[in-house]
Coordinates of N, CA and C in Angstrom, one line a residue:
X1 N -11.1 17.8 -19.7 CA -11.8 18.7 -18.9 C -11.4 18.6 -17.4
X2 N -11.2 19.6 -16.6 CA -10.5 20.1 -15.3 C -11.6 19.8 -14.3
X3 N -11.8 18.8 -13.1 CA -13.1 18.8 -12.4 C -13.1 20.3 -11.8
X4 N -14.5 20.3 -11.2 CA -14.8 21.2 -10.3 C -14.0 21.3 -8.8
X5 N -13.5 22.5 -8.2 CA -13.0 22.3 -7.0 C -13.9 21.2 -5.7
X6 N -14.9 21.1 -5.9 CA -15.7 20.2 -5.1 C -15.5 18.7 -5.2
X7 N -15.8 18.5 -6.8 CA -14.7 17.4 -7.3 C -13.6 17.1 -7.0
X8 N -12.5 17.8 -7.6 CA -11.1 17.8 -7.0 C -10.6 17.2 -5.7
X9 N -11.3 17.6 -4.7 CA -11.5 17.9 -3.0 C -11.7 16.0 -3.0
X10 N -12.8 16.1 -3.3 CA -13.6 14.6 -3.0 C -12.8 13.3 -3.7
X11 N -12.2 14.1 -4.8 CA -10.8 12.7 -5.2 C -10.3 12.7 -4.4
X12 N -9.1 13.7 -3.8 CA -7.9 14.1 -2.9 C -8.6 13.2 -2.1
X13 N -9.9 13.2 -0.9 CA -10.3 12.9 0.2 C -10.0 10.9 -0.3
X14 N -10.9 10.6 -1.2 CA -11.0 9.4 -1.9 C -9.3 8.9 -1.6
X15 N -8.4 9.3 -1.9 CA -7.0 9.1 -2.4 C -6.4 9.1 -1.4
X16 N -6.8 9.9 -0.4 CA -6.3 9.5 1.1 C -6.9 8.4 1.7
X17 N -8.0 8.4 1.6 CA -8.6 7.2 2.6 C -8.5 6.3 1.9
X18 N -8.3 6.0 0.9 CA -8.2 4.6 0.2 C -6.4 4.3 0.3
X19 N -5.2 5.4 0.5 CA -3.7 5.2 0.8 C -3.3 4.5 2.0
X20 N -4.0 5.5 3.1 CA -3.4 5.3 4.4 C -4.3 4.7 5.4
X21 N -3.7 3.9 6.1 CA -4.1 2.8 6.3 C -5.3 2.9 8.0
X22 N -6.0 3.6 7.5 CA -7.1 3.9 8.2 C -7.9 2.4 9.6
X23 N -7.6 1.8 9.0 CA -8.7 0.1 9.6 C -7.3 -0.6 10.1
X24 N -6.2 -0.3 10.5 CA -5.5 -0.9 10.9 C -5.7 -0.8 12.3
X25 N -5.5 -1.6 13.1 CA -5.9 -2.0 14.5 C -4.5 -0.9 15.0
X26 N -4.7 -0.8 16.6 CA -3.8 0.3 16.9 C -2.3 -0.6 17.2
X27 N -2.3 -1.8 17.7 CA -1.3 -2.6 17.6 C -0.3 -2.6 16.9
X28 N -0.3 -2.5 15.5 CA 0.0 -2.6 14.2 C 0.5 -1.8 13.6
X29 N -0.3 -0.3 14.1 CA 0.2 1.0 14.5 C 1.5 2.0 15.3
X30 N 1.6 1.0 16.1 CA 2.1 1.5 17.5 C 2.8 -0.3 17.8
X31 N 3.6 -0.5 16.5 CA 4.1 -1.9 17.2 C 5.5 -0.9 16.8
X32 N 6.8 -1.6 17.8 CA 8.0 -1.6 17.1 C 8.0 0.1 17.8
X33 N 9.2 0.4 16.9 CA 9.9 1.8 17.1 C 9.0 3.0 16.4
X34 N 8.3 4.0 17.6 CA 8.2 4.9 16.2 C 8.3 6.1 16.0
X35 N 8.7 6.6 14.9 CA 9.0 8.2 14.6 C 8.0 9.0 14.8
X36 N 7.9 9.7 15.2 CA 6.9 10.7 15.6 C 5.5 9.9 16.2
X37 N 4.5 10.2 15.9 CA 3.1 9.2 16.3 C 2.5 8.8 15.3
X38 N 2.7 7.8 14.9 CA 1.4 7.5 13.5 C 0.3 7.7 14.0
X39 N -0.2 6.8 15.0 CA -1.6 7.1 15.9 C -2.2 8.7 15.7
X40 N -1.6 9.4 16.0 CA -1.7 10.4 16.1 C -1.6 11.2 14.7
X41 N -1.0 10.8 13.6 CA -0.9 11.4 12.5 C -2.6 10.9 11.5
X42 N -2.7 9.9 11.6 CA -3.6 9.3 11.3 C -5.3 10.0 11.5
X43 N -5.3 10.3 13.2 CA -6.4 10.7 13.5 C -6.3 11.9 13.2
X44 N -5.5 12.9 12.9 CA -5.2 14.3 12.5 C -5.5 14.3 11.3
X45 N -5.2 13.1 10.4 CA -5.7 13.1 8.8 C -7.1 13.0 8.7
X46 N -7.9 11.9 9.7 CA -8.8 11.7 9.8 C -10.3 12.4 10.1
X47 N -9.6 13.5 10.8 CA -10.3 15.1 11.3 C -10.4 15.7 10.3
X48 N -9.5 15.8 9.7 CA -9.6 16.9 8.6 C -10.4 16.5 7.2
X49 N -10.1 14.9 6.9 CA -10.8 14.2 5.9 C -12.5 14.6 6.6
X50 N -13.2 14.1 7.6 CA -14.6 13.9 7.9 C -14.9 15.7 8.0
X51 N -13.8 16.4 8.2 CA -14.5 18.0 7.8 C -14.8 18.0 6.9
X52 N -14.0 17.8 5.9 CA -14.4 18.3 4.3 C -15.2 17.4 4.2
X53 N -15.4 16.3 4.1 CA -16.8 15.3 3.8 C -17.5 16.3 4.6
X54 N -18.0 16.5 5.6 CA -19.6 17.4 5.7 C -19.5 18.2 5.4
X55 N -18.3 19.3 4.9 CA -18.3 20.5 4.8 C -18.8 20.3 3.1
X56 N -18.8 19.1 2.3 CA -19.1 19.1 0.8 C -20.3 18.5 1.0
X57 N -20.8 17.9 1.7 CA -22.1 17.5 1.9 C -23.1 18.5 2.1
X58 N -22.9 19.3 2.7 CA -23.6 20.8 2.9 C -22.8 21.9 2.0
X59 N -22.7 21.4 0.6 CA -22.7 22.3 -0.6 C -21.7 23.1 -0.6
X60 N -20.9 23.3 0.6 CA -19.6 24.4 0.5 C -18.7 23.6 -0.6
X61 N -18.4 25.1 -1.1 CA -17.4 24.7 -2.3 C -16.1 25.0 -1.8
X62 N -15.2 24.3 -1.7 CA -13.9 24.8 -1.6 C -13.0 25.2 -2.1
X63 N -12.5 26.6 -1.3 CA -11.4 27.5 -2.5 C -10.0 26.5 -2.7
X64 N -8.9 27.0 -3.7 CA -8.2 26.1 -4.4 C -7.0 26.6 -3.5
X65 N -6.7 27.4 -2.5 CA -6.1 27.3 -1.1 C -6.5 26.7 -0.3
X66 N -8.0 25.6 0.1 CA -8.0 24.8 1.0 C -7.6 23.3 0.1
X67 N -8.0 23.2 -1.1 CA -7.8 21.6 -1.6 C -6.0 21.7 -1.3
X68 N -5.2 23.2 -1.6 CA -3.6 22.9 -1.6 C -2.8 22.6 0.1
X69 N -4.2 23.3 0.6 CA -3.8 23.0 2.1 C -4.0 21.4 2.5
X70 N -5.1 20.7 2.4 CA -5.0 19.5 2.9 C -4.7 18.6 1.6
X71 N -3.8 19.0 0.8 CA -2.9 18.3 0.1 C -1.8 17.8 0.6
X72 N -1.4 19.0 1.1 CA 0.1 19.3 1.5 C 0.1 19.1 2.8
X73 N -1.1 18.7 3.7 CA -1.2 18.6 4.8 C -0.8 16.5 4.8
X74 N -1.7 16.3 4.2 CA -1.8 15.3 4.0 C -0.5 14.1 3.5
X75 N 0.2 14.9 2.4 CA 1.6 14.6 2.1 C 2.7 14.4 3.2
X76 N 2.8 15.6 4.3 CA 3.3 15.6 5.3 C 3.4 14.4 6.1
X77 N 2.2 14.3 6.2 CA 0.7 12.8 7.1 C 1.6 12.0 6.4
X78 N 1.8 11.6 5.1 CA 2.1 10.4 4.4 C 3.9 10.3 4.4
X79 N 4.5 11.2 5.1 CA 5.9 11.2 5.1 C 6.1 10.5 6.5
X80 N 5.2 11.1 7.1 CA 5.7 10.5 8.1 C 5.1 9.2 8.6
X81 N 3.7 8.8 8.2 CA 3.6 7.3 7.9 C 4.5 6.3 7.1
X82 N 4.9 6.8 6.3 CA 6.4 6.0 5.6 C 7.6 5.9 6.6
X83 N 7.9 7.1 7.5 CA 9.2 6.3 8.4 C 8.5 5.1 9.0
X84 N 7.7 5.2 9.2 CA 6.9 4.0 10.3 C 6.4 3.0 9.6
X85 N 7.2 3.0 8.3 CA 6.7 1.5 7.2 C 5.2 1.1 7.5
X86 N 4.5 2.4 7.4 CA 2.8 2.2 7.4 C 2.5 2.4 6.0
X87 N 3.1 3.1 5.4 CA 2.6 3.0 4.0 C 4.1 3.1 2.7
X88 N 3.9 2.2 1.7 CA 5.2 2.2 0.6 C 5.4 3.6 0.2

């Protein structure tokens, strides 16, 4: 059985914040050489993650063009946390 788009959403959200490395101190972040900004890619994932958390909290369902948008947004997020050996 296929979850609900509200479901769906709230894995994807789950799957991100549990990947990327959220609690990492900014040092750690921003040590060494880096390709584009992690710092910055991070809080941009992070924005978008805490939207959809209250935007599911207050019952909005989300169309299956927003779960592919911050899918794909998020993948992006995660390419470019890989040049910067933030995540495998």
């Amino acid at each position: 059985m296929k979850p609900n788009r509200q479901i769906a959403m709230l894995e994807l959200i789950q799957q991100v914040r549990y990947e990327f490395p959220f609690d990492l101190p900014d040092a750690q972040i921003c040590a060494g050489k880096c390709v584009g900004c992690p710092k910055k890619l991070l809080e941009l994932a992070d924005t978008e993650l805490c939207e959809w958390e209250s935007r599911l909290k207050n019952n909005e369902v989300p169309l299956f063009g927003d779960i592919t948008r911050l899918a794909k947004l998020c993948k992006n997020i995660r390419r470019g946390l890989a040049r910067n050996n933030l995540v495998k």
